[in-house]
Amino acid sequence: CKSMALTHLGFALQRRRLSMHKRLARRSIQCIAFVSSLLASLLLSAFLASGPSAEAGFPVLPAFAVQPSCSRAASASLPQRRALWASLLAGGLGSAAVPTSPVLPALAEEPTQQELRDIAGAFAAMAADPERPDAREVVEQAEATLGRAIERYEGPLAKSQEERALLRLGRARARVMLNDIARGRRPEKAAEAVGDLNVAIGIMEDDFRRNPGKALYSEYPDALVRRALAKEELKDWEGAVEDYTRAILLWRPPPGTPDKPLRGNARPEEGDGLGVNPLVLNFRGNALSQLGLYNEALSDYQEATDIFLADGEFRQASLSKANEALAMYGDKRLEEAETAMKAVIRKDPGVTDMHVALAAVYWNRGDVGRAEDEWRFACEQIDTGCQQYKDLQWVAEIRRWPPNLTGALSKFLGKISA
């Protein structure tokens, strides 16, 4: 799965969601993600159904016979599976070198090759640019394809719980994308996504109940975060906070164990948490701010800033620091907020948000010259410009400024446009 770099924390929900996937994967146990496992299995199934026979050195396996698991208990077989998937994805179906495996009996009914290709195509379609002109039609087709697959996998095919969960997660993603493409004007899609995520999360939790000794796999907290993001689109702030909190608690290490940042291919030691995702701390902080719980939000932003700094991700730390300043202003700690805003642009002058915020702050107290200077810098000296900040609905609902600061910006914009 590919991800886009986060341009500004708290900005458009879709941008947050795409960038989140990259960081979730980096901070989780290093295993093959559900979507990757499905695509690899699809390729393997199609290859084995139409490629060389067992006599030529290729085993005859039923579709999805190779099932990856993110459980630490199953990690011994991962190298062989990774080698197989790497050869399939890198060399193409015709040149894949499949490790020797025993011949397994065929299942009573399997998906057709066309169904497998359609499912793979649906996942691939959702990985493409959501801003392309035909994005809505393509994603709607992906949603419909996955819907048909869900009916089959949960009905006559009676496929595994993991595969059913994966398809539900995929359709949820399509539905959230459709609401994002419509700029939030299709909330029914977000509600349907929550329904799919409820089913997928329920499958995972049932797996844990059936296998109490099974280690946590990273897709579970990931699914909780995705459901929280979908709930945000429905303005269910309490529900979003609850899901973010569950994910964060799953990532935290046991008491007394430091939450060390993971770099490269580092793996957590046995007994450690998976590492708290600082982006998700910002997400929870944003939801808490919508509930007016600015002190609690500030704690999340500060923890996220510390993690970003420990990772050497200084731009992300600046953006998280900007969220701290907004929480202080919302909590009516105006002098502290102004000091924090100045500190952000002193270290990172390219953070548009804080220049615009200072323009509103200065104008609100009658310092016209400094207000206009900050606004001019944001509009003329930073590549992203200031155009988005002229849309107060965007400032309040997407950027999530507190009401008192949004009001100050409204007054400033009213004066400069008069």
JSON list of C-alpha atoms in Angstrom, two decimals, residues 29-231:
[
{"chain": "A", "resi": 29, "resn": "ILE", "atom": "CA", "xyz": [4.93, -5.29, 14.31]},
{"chain": "A", "resi": 30, "resn": "GLN", "atom": "CA", "xyz": [6.68, -5.86, 10.98]},
{"chain": "A", "resi": 31, "resn": "CYS", "atom": "CA", "xyz": [4.29, -8.18, 9.19]},
{"chain": "A", "resi": 32, "resn": "ILE", "atom": "CA", "xyz": [2.43, -8.37, 5.92]},
{"chain": "A", "resi": 33, "resn": "ALA", "atom": "CA", "xyz": [-0.72, -6.21, 6.04]},
{"chain": "A", "resi": 34, "resn": "PHE", "atom": "CA", "xyz": [-4.15, -7.68, 5.33]},
{"chain": "A", "resi": 35, "resn": "VAL", "atom": "CA", "xyz": [-4.51, -5.90, 1.99]},
{"chain": "A", "resi": 36, "resn": "SER", "atom": "CA", "xyz": [-1.06, -6.97, 0.84]},
{"chain": "A", "resi": 37, "resn": "SER", "atom": "CA", "xyz": [-1.83, -10.55, 1.84]},
{"chain": "A", "resi": 38, "resn": "LEU", "atom": "CA", "xyz": [-5.04, -10.53, -0.15]},
{"chain": "A", "resi": 39, "resn": "LEU", "atom": "CA", "xyz": [-3.40, -9.17, -3.29]},
{"chain": "A", "resi": 40, "resn": "ALA", "atom": "CA", "xyz": [-0.55, -11.67, -2.98]},
{"chain": "A", "resi": 41, "resn": "SER", "atom": "CA", "xyz": [-3.02, -14.49, -2.47]},
{"chain": "A", "resi": 42, "resn": "LEU", "atom": "CA", "xyz": [-5.01, -13.32, -5.49]},
{"chain": "A", "resi": 43, "resn": "LEU", "atom": "CA", "xyz": [-1.89, -13.36, -7.64]},
{"chain": "A", "resi": 44, "resn": "LEU", "atom": "CA", "xyz": [-0.93, -16.77, -6.31]},
{"chain": "A", "resi": 45, "resn": "SER", "atom": "CA", "xyz": [-4.41, -18.15, -6.90]},
{"chain": "A", "resi": 46, "resn": "ALA", "atom": "CA", "xyz": [-4.59, -16.83, -10.46]},
{"chain": "A", "resi": 47, "resn": "PHE", "atom": "CA", "xyz": [-1.09, -18.10, -11.20]},
{"chain": "A", "resi": 48, "resn": "LEU", "atom": "CA", "xyz": [-1.70, -21.56, -9.85]},
{"chain": "A", "resi": 49, "resn": "ALA", "atom": "CA", "xyz": [-5.03, -21.84, -11.63]},
{"chain": "A", "resi": 50, "resn": "SER", "atom": "CA", "xyz": [-3.63, -20.96, -15.04]},
{"chain": "A", "resi": 51, "resn": "GLY", "atom": "CA", "xyz": [0.14, -21.51, -14.85]},
{"chain": "A", "resi": 52, "resn": "PRO", "atom": "CA", "xyz": [2.42, -24.56, -14.96]},
{"chain": "A", "resi": 53, "resn": "SER", "atom": "CA", "xyz": [1.38, -27.77, -13.32]},
{"chain": "A", "resi": 54, "resn": "ALA", "atom": "CA", "xyz": [2.74, -29.53, -10.27]},
{"chain": "A", "resi": 55, "resn": "GLU", "atom": "CA", "xyz": [4.76, -31.82, -12.54]},
{"chain": "A", "resi": 56, "resn": "ALA", "atom": "CA", "xyz": [6.73, -28.74, -13.69]},
{"chain": "A", "resi": 57, "resn": "GLY", "atom": "CA", "xyz": [7.70, -28.00, -10.10]},
{"chain": "A", "resi": 58, "resn": "PHE", "atom": "CA", "xyz": [4.76, -25.87, -8.98]},
{"chain": "A", "resi": 59, "resn": "PRO", "atom": "CA", "xyz": [2.48, -27.16, -6.23]},
{"chain": "A", "resi": 60, "resn": "VAL", "atom": "CA", "xyz": [-1.26, -27.24, -6.73]},
{"chain": "A", "resi": 61, "resn": "LEU", "atom": "CA", "xyz": [-2.76, -25.16, -3.94]},
{"chain": "A", "resi": 62, "resn": "PRO", "atom": "CA", "xyz": [-6.33, -24.05, -3.38]},
{"chain": "A", "resi": 63, "resn": "ALA", "atom": "CA", "xyz": [-7.02, -20.33, -3.53]},
{"chain": "A", "resi": 64, "resn": "PHE", "atom": "CA", "xyz": [-5.86, -18.51, -0.41]},
{"chain": "A", "resi": 65, "resn": "ALA", "atom": "CA", "xyz": [-4.08, -21.60, 0.88]},
{"chain": "A", "resi": 66, "resn": "VAL", "atom": "CA", "xyz": [-1.15, -19.41, 1.89]},
{"chain": "A", "resi": 67, "resn": "GLN", "atom": "CA", "xyz": [-2.59, -17.31, 4.69]},
{"chain": "A", "resi": 68, "resn": "PRO", "atom": "CA", "xyz": [-0.30, -14.76, 6.31]},
{"chain": "A", "resi": 69, "resn": "SER", "atom": "CA", "xyz": [-0.71, -13.94, 9.97]},
{"chain": "A", "resi": 70, "resn": "CYS", "atom": "CA", "xyz": [0.54, -10.96, 11.93]},
{"chain": "A", "resi": 71, "resn": "SER", "atom": "CA", "xyz": [0.72, -13.02, 15.08]},
{"chain": "A", "resi": 72, "resn": "ARG", "atom": "CA", "xyz": [4.21, -13.34, 16.55]},
{"chain": "A", "resi": 73, "resn": "ALA", "atom": "CA", "xyz": [3.43, -17.03, 17.16]},
{"chain": "A", "resi": 74, "resn": "ALA", "atom": "CA", "xyz": [3.23, -17.60, 13.39]},
{"chain": "A", "resi": 75, "resn": "SER", "atom": "CA", "xyz": [6.32, -15.58, 12.48]},
{"chain": "A", "resi": 76, "resn": "ALA", "atom": "CA", "xyz": [8.46, -18.66, 11.74]},
{"chain": "A", "resi": 77, "resn": "SER", "atom": "CA", "xyz": [6.79, -19.17, 8.37]},
{"chain": "A", "resi": 78, "resn": "LEU", "atom": "CA", "xyz": [6.92, -15.53, 7.29]},
{"chain": "A", "resi": 79, "resn": "PRO", "atom": "CA", "xyz": [10.30, -15.65, 5.48]},
{"chain": "A", "resi": 80, "resn": "GLN", "atom": "CA", "xyz": [9.09, -18.36, 3.11]},
{"chain": "A", "resi": 81, "resn": "ARG", "atom": "CA", "xyz": [5.88, -16.49, 2.41]},
{"chain": "A", "resi": 82, "resn": "ARG", "atom": "CA", "xyz": [7.71, -13.19, 1.94]},
{"chain": "A", "resi": 83, "resn": "ALA", "atom": "CA", "xyz": [10.06, -14.84, -0.57]},
{"chain": "A", "resi": 84, "resn": "LEU", "atom": "CA", "xyz": [7.11, -16.24, -2.49]},
{"chain": "A", "resi": 85, "resn": "TRP", "atom": "CA", "xyz": [5.21, -12.95, -2.55]},
{"chain": "A", "resi": 86, "resn": "ALA", "atom": "CA", "xyz": [8.31, -10.97, -3.48]},
{"chain": "A", "resi": 87, "resn": "SER", "atom": "CA", "xyz": [8.97, -13.24, -6.44]},
{"chain": "A", "resi": 88, "resn": "LEU", "atom": "CA", "xyz": [5.36, -13.02, -7.56]},
{"chain": "A", "resi": 89, "resn": "LEU", "atom": "CA", "xyz": [5.18, -9.24, -7.30]},
{"chain": "A", "resi": 90, "resn": "ALA", "atom": "CA", "xyz": [8.66, -8.48, -8.64]},
{"chain": "A", "resi": 91, "resn": "GLY", "atom": "CA", "xyz": [9.04, -11.07, -11.39]},
{"chain": "A", "resi": 92, "resn": "GLY", "atom": "CA", "xyz": [5.49, -11.40, -12.66]},
{"chain": "A", "resi": 93, "resn": "LEU", "atom": "CA", "xyz": [3.25, -14.42, -12.64]},
{"chain": "A", "resi": 94, "resn": "GLY", "atom": "CA", "xyz": [5.09, -16.26, -15.37]},
{"chain": "A", "resi": 95, "resn": "SER", "atom": "CA", "xyz": [8.50, -16.13, -13.68]},
{"chain": "A", "resi": 96, "resn": "ALA", "atom": "CA", "xyz": [7.51, -16.77, -10.08]},
{"chain": "A", "resi": 97, "resn": "ALA", "atom": "CA", "xyz": [9.61, -19.30, -8.21]},
{"chain": "A", "resi": 98, "resn": "VAL", "atom": "CA", "xyz": [7.24, -21.03, -5.81]},
{"chain": "A", "resi": 99, "resn": "PRO", "atom": "CA", "xyz": [8.77, -22.81, -2.80]},
{"chain": "A", "resi": 100, "resn": "THR", "atom": "CA", "xyz": [8.06, -26.50, -2.45]},
{"chain": "A", "resi": 101, "resn": "SER", "atom": "CA", "xyz": [4.87, -27.14, -0.47]},
{"chain": "A", "resi": 102, "resn": "PRO", "atom": "CA", "xyz": [2.70, -30.18, 0.04]},
{"chain": "A", "resi": 103, "resn": "VAL", "atom": "CA", "xyz": [-0.27, -30.70, -2.24]},
{"chain": "A", "resi": 104, "resn": "LEU", "atom": "CA", "xyz": [-3.43, -29.72, -0.37]},
{"chain": "A", "resi": 105, "resn": "PRO", "atom": "CA", "xyz": [-6.93, -30.92, -1.20]},
{"chain": "A", "resi": 106, "resn": "ALA", "atom": "CA", "xyz": [-9.08, -28.55, -3.23]},
{"chain": "A", "resi": 107, "resn": "LEU", "atom": "CA", "xyz": [-11.99, -26.87, -1.49]},
{"chain": "A", "resi": 108, "resn": "ALA", "atom": "CA", "xyz": [-15.56, -27.54, -2.53]},
{"chain": "A", "resi": 109, "resn": "GLU", "atom": "CA", "xyz": [-15.98, -24.14, -4.18]},
{"chain": "A", "resi": 110, "resn": "GLU", "atom": "CA", "xyz": [-13.52, -21.36, -4.88]},
{"chain": "A", "resi": 111, "resn": "PRO", "atom": "CA", "xyz": [-13.82, -17.88, -6.34]},
{"chain": "A", "resi": 112, "resn": "THR", "atom": "CA", "xyz": [-13.52, -17.72, -10.11]},
{"chain": "A", "resi": 113, "resn": "GLN", "atom": "CA", "xyz": [-10.43, -16.21, -11.69]},
{"chain": "A", "resi": 114, "resn": "GLN", "atom": "CA", "xyz": [-12.55, -13.26, -12.85]},
{"chain": "A", "resi": 115, "resn": "GLU", "atom": "CA", "xyz": [-13.77, -12.66, -9.30]},
{"chain": "A", "resi": 116, "resn": "LEU", "atom": "CA", "xyz": [-10.20, -12.68, -8.04]},
{"chain": "A", "resi": 117, "resn": "ARG", "atom": "CA", "xyz": [-9.11, -10.25, -10.73]},
{"chain": "A", "resi": 118, "resn": "ASP", "atom": "CA", "xyz": [-12.07, -7.97, -9.94]},
{"chain": "A", "resi": 119, "resn": "ILE", "atom": "CA", "xyz": [-11.23, -7.92, -6.23]},
{"chain": "A", "resi": 120, "resn": "ALA", "atom": "CA", "xyz": [-7.58, -7.17, -6.92]},
{"chain": "A", "resi": 121, "resn": "GLY", "atom": "CA", "xyz": [-8.65, -4.42, -9.30]},
{"chain": "A", "resi": 122, "resn": "ALA", "atom": "CA", "xyz": [-10.92, -2.89, -6.67]},
{"chain": "A", "resi": 123, "resn": "PHE", "atom": "CA", "xyz": [-8.10, -2.63, -4.16]},
{"chain": "A", "resi": 124, "resn": "ALA", "atom": "CA", "xyz": [-5.75, -1.24, -6.82]},
{"chain": "A", "resi": 125, "resn": "ALA", "atom": "CA", "xyz": [-8.33, 1.37, -7.82]},
{"chain": "A", "resi": 126, "resn": "MET", "atom": "CA", "xyz": [-8.51, 2.70, -4.27]},
{"chain": "A", "resi": 127, "resn": "ALA", "atom": "CA", "xyz": [-4.73, 3.13, -4.17]},
{"chain": "A", "resi": 128, "resn": "ALA", "atom": "CA", "xyz": [-4.79, 5.54, -7.13]},
{"chain": "A", "resi": 129, "resn": "ASP", "atom": "CA", "xyz": [-5.04, 9.34, -6.95]},
{"chain": "A", "resi": 130, "resn": "PRO", "atom": "CA", "xyz": [-8.37, 10.33, -5.30]},
{"chain": "A", "resi": 131, "resn": "GLU", "atom": "CA", "xyz": [-8.22, 13.71, -7.03]},
{"chain": "A", "resi": 132, "resn": "ARG", "atom": "CA", "xyz": [-8.36, 12.32, -10.57]},
{"chain": "A", "resi": 133, "resn": "PRO", "atom": "CA", "xyz": [-11.45, 13.37, -12.59]},
{"chain": "A", "resi": 134, "resn": "ASP", "atom": "CA", "xyz": [-13.04, 9.90, -12.68]},
{"chain": "A", "resi": 135, "resn": "ALA", "atom": "CA", "xyz": [-12.30, 9.09, -9.03]},
{"chain": "A", "resi": 136, "resn": "ARG", "atom": "CA", "xyz": [-15.95, 8.91, -7.95]},
{"chain": "A", "resi": 137, "resn": "GLU", "atom": "CA", "xyz": [-16.94, 6.48, -10.70]},
{"chain": "A", "resi": 138, "resn": "VAL", "atom": "CA", "xyz": [-13.88, 4.30, -10.14]},
{"chain": "A", "resi": 139, "resn": "VAL", "atom": "CA", "xyz": [-14.36, 4.11, -6.37]},
{"chain": "A", "resi": 140, "resn": "GLU", "atom": "CA", "xyz": [-18.10, 3.45, -6.73]},
{"chain": "A", "resi": 141, "resn": "GLN", "atom": "CA", "xyz": [-17.25, 0.52, -9.00]},
{"chain": "A", "resi": 142, "resn": "ALA", "atom": "CA", "xyz": [-14.74, -0.73, -6.42]},
{"chain": "A", "resi": 143, "resn": "GLU", "atom": "CA", "xyz": [-17.40, -0.48, -3.70]},
{"chain": "A", "resi": 144, "resn": "ALA", "atom": "CA", "xyz": [-19.86, -2.48, -5.80]},
{"chain": "A", "resi": 145, "resn": "THR", "atom": "CA", "xyz": [-17.22, -5.10, -6.65]},
{"chain": "A", "resi": 146, "resn": "LEU", "atom": "CA", "xyz": [-16.30, -5.60, -3.02]},
{"chain": "A", "resi": 147, "resn": "GLY", "atom": "CA", "xyz": [-19.98, -5.74, -2.11]},
{"chain": "A", "resi": 148, "resn": "ARG", "atom": "CA", "xyz": [-20.51, -8.63, -4.52]},
{"chain": "A", "resi": 149, "resn": "ALA", "atom": "CA", "xyz": [-17.40, -10.33, -3.14]},
{"chain": "A", "resi": 150, "resn": "ILE", "atom": "CA", "xyz": [-18.67, -9.96, 0.43]},
{"chain": "A", "resi": 151, "resn": "GLU", "atom": "CA", "xyz": [-21.96, -11.62, -0.53]},
{"chain": "A", "resi": 152, "resn": "ARG", "atom": "CA", "xyz": [-20.08, -14.53, -2.05]},
{"chain": "A", "resi": 153, "resn": "TYR", "atom": "CA", "xyz": [-17.42, -14.88, 0.66]},
{"chain": "A", "resi": 154, "resn": "GLU", "atom": "CA", "xyz": [-19.95, -14.69, 3.47]},
{"chain": "A", "resi": 155, "resn": "GLY", "atom": "CA", "xyz": [-22.45, -16.85, 1.59]},
{"chain": "A", "resi": 156, "resn": "PRO", "atom": "CA", "xyz": [-21.83, -19.81, -0.72]},
{"chain": "A", "resi": 157, "resn": "LEU", "atom": "CA", "xyz": [-18.02, -19.69, -0.61]},
{"chain": "A", "resi": 158, "resn": "ALA", "atom": "CA", "xyz": [-17.98, -19.66, 3.21]},
{"chain": "A", "resi": 159, "resn": "LYS", "atom": "CA", "xyz": [-14.45, -18.27, 3.22]},
{"chain": "A", "resi": 160, "resn": "SER", "atom": "CA", "xyz": [-12.26, -17.67, 6.27]},
{"chain": "A", "resi": 161, "resn": "GLN", "atom": "CA", "xyz": [-12.97, -14.97, 8.83]},
{"chain": "A", "resi": 162, "resn": "GLU", "atom": "CA", "xyz": [-9.73, -13.20, 7.91]},
{"chain": "A", "resi": 163, "resn": "GLU", "atom": "CA", "xyz": [-10.76, -12.89, 4.27]},
{"chain": "A", "resi": 164, "resn": "ARG", "atom": "CA", "xyz": [-14.24, -11.66, 5.22]},
{"chain": "A", "resi": 165, "resn": "ALA", "atom": "CA", "xyz": [-12.73, -9.04, 7.52]},
{"chain": "A", "resi": 166, "resn": "LEU", "atom": "CA", "xyz": [-10.34, -7.94, 4.80]},
{"chain": "A", "resi": 167, "resn": "LEU", "atom": "CA", "xyz": [-13.13, -7.40, 2.29]},
{"chain": "A", "resi": 168, "resn": "ARG", "atom": "CA", "xyz": [-15.17, -5.46, 4.85]},
{"chain": "A", "resi": 169, "resn": "LEU", "atom": "CA", "xyz": [-12.15, -3.23, 5.56]},
{"chain": "A", "resi": 170, "resn": "GLY", "atom": "CA", "xyz": [-11.73, -2.67, 1.84]},
{"chain": "A", "resi": 171, "resn": "ARG", "atom": "CA", "xyz": [-15.35, -1.68, 1.26]},
{"chain": "A", "resi": 172, "resn": "ALA", "atom": "CA", "xyz": [-15.24, 0.60, 4.30]},
{"chain": "A", "resi": 173, "resn": "ARG", "atom": "CA", "xyz": [-12.27, 2.37, 2.78]},
{"chain": "A", "resi": 174, "resn": "ALA", "atom": "CA", "xyz": [-14.15, 2.81, -0.52]},
{"chain": "A", "resi": 175, "resn": "ARG", "atom": "CA", "xyz": [-17.16, 4.24, 1.27]},
{"chain": "A", "resi": 176, "resn": "VAL", "atom": "CA", "xyz": [-15.12, 6.73, 3.28]},
{"chain": "A", "resi": 177, "resn": "MET", "atom": "CA", "xyz": [-13.33, 7.77, 0.08]},
{"chain": "A", "resi": 178, "resn": "LEU", "atom": "CA", "xyz": [-16.68, 8.45, -1.59]},
{"chain": "A", "resi": 179, "resn": "ASN", "atom": "CA", "xyz": [-17.70, 10.78, 1.23]},
{"chain": "A", "resi": 180, "resn": "ASP", "atom": "CA", "xyz": [-14.31, 12.50, 1.08]},
{"chain": "A", "resi": 181, "resn": "ILE", "atom": "CA", "xyz": [-14.52, 12.92, -2.69]},
{"chain": "A", "resi": 182, "resn": "ALA", "atom": "CA", "xyz": [-17.94, 14.56, -2.16]},
{"chain": "A", "resi": 183, "resn": "ARG", "atom": "CA", "xyz": [-16.34, 16.88, 0.43]},
{"chain": "A", "resi": 184, "resn": "GLY", "atom": "CA", "xyz": [-18.43, 15.38, 3.22]},
{"chain": "A", "resi": 185, "resn": "ARG", "atom": "CA", "xyz": [-21.77, 15.68, 1.42]},
{"chain": "A", "resi": 186, "resn": "ARG", "atom": "CA", "xyz": [-22.40, 11.91, 1.46]},
{"chain": "A", "resi": 187, "resn": "PRO", "atom": "CA", "xyz": [-22.43, 11.16, 5.19]},
{"chain": "A", "resi": 188, "resn": "GLU", "atom": "CA", "xyz": [-24.50, 8.04, 4.56]},
{"chain": "A", "resi": 189, "resn": "LYS", "atom": "CA", "xyz": [-21.33, 6.52, 3.07]},
{"chain": "A", "resi": 190, "resn": "ALA", "atom": "CA", "xyz": [-19.42, 7.24, 6.26]},
{"chain": "A", "resi": 191, "resn": "ALA", "atom": "CA", "xyz": [-22.23, 5.57, 8.23]},
{"chain": "A", "resi": 192, "resn": "GLU", "atom": "CA", "xyz": [-22.06, 2.52, 5.96]},
{"chain": "A", "resi": 193, "resn": "ALA", "atom": "CA", "xyz": [-18.28, 2.44, 6.44]},
{"chain": "A", "resi": 194, "resn": "VAL", "atom": "CA", "xyz": [-18.77, 2.36, 10.20]},
{"chain": "A", "resi": 195, "resn": "GLY", "atom": "CA", "xyz": [-21.07, -0.63, 9.70]},
{"chain": "A", "resi": 196, "resn": "ASP", "atom": "CA", "xyz": [-18.44, -2.50, 7.69]},
{"chain": "A", "resi": 197, "resn": "LEU", "atom": "CA", "xyz": [-15.76, -1.66, 10.23]},
{"chain": "A", "resi": 198, "resn": "ASN", "atom": "CA", "xyz": [-18.01, -2.90, 13.04]},
{"chain": "A", "resi": 199, "resn": "VAL", "atom": "CA", "xyz": [-18.21, -6.27, 11.30]},
{"chain": "A", "resi": 200, "resn": "ALA", "atom": "CA", "xyz": [-14.45, -6.43, 10.60]},
{"chain": "A", "resi": 201, "resn": "ILE", "atom": "CA", "xyz": [-13.54, -5.45, 14.16]},
{"chain": "A", "resi": 202, "resn": "GLY", "atom": "CA", "xyz": [-16.06, -7.94, 15.50]},
{"chain": "A", "resi": 203, "resn": "ILE", "atom": "CA", "xyz": [-14.40, -10.70, 13.48]},
{"chain": "A", "resi": 204, "resn": "MET", "atom": "CA", "xyz": [-10.99, -9.81, 14.91]},
{"chain": "A", "resi": 205, "resn": "GLU", "atom": "CA", "xyz": [-12.33, -9.68, 18.47]},
{"chain": "A", "resi": 206, "resn": "ASP", "atom": "CA", "xyz": [-14.03, -13.04, 17.98]},
{"chain": "A", "resi": 207, "resn": "ASP", "atom": "CA", "xyz": [-10.67, -14.39, 16.83]},
{"chain": "A", "resi": 208, "resn": "PHE", "atom": "CA", "xyz": [-9.07, -13.14, 20.06]},
{"chain": "A", "resi": 209, "resn": "ARG", "atom": "CA", "xyz": [-11.83, -14.75, 22.14]},
{"chain": "A", "resi": 210, "resn": "ARG", "atom": "CA", "xyz": [-11.40, -18.07, 20.37]},
{"chain": "A", "resi": 211, "resn": "ASN", "atom": "CA", "xyz": [-7.61, -17.91, 20.65]},
{"chain": "A", "resi": 212, "resn": "PRO", "atom": "CA", "xyz": [-6.85, -16.21, 23.98]},
{"chain": "A", "resi": 213, "resn": "GLY", "atom": "CA", "xyz": [-3.11, -16.79, 23.65]},
{"chain": "A", "resi": 214, "resn": "LYS", "atom": "CA", "xyz": [-2.85, -15.18, 20.23]},
{"chain": "A", "resi": 215, "resn": "ALA", "atom": "CA", "xyz": [-0.58, -12.14, 19.97]},
{"chain": "A", "resi": 216, "resn": "LEU", "atom": "CA", "xyz": [-2.05, -8.84, 18.85]},
{"chain": "A", "resi": 217, "resn": "TYR", "atom": "CA", "xyz": [-1.82, -8.19, 15.13]},
{"chain": "A", "resi": 218, "resn": "SER", "atom": "CA", "xyz": [-1.40, -4.64, 13.92]},
{"chain": "A", "resi": 219, "resn": "GLU", "atom": "CA", "xyz": [-4.55, -4.49, 11.78]},
{"chain": "A", "resi": 220, "resn": "TYR", "atom": "CA", "xyz": [-6.76, -4.48, 14.90]},
{"chain": "A", "resi": 221, "resn": "PRO", "atom": "CA", "xyz": [-5.75, -1.05, 16.26]},
{"chain": "A", "resi": 222, "resn": "ASP", "atom": "CA", "xyz": [-5.50, 0.15, 12.65]},
{"chain": "A", "resi": 223, "resn": "ALA", "atom": "CA", "xyz": [-9.17, -0.80, 12.13]},
{"chain": "A", "resi": 224, "resn": "LEU", "atom": "CA", "xyz": [-10.13, 1.02, 15.33]},
{"chain": "A", "resi": 225, "resn": "VAL", "atom": "CA", "xyz": [-8.44, 4.17, 14.02]},
{"chain": "A", "resi": 226, "resn": "ARG", "atom": "CA", "xyz": [-10.19, 3.87, 10.67]},
{"chain": "A", "resi": 227, "resn": "ARG", "atom": "CA", "xyz": [-13.54, 3.53, 12.42]},
{"chain": "A", "resi": 228, "resn": "ALA", "atom": "CA", "xyz": [-12.75, 6.59, 14.52]},
{"chain": "A", "resi": 229, "resn": "LEU", "atom": "CA", "xyz": [-11.99, 8.59, 11.38]},
{"chain": "A", "resi": 230, "resn": "ALA", "atom": "CA", "xyz": [-15.29, 7.47, 9.86]},
{"chain": "A", "resi": 231, "resn": "LYS", "atom": "CA", "xyz": [-17.11, 8.47, 13.05]}
]
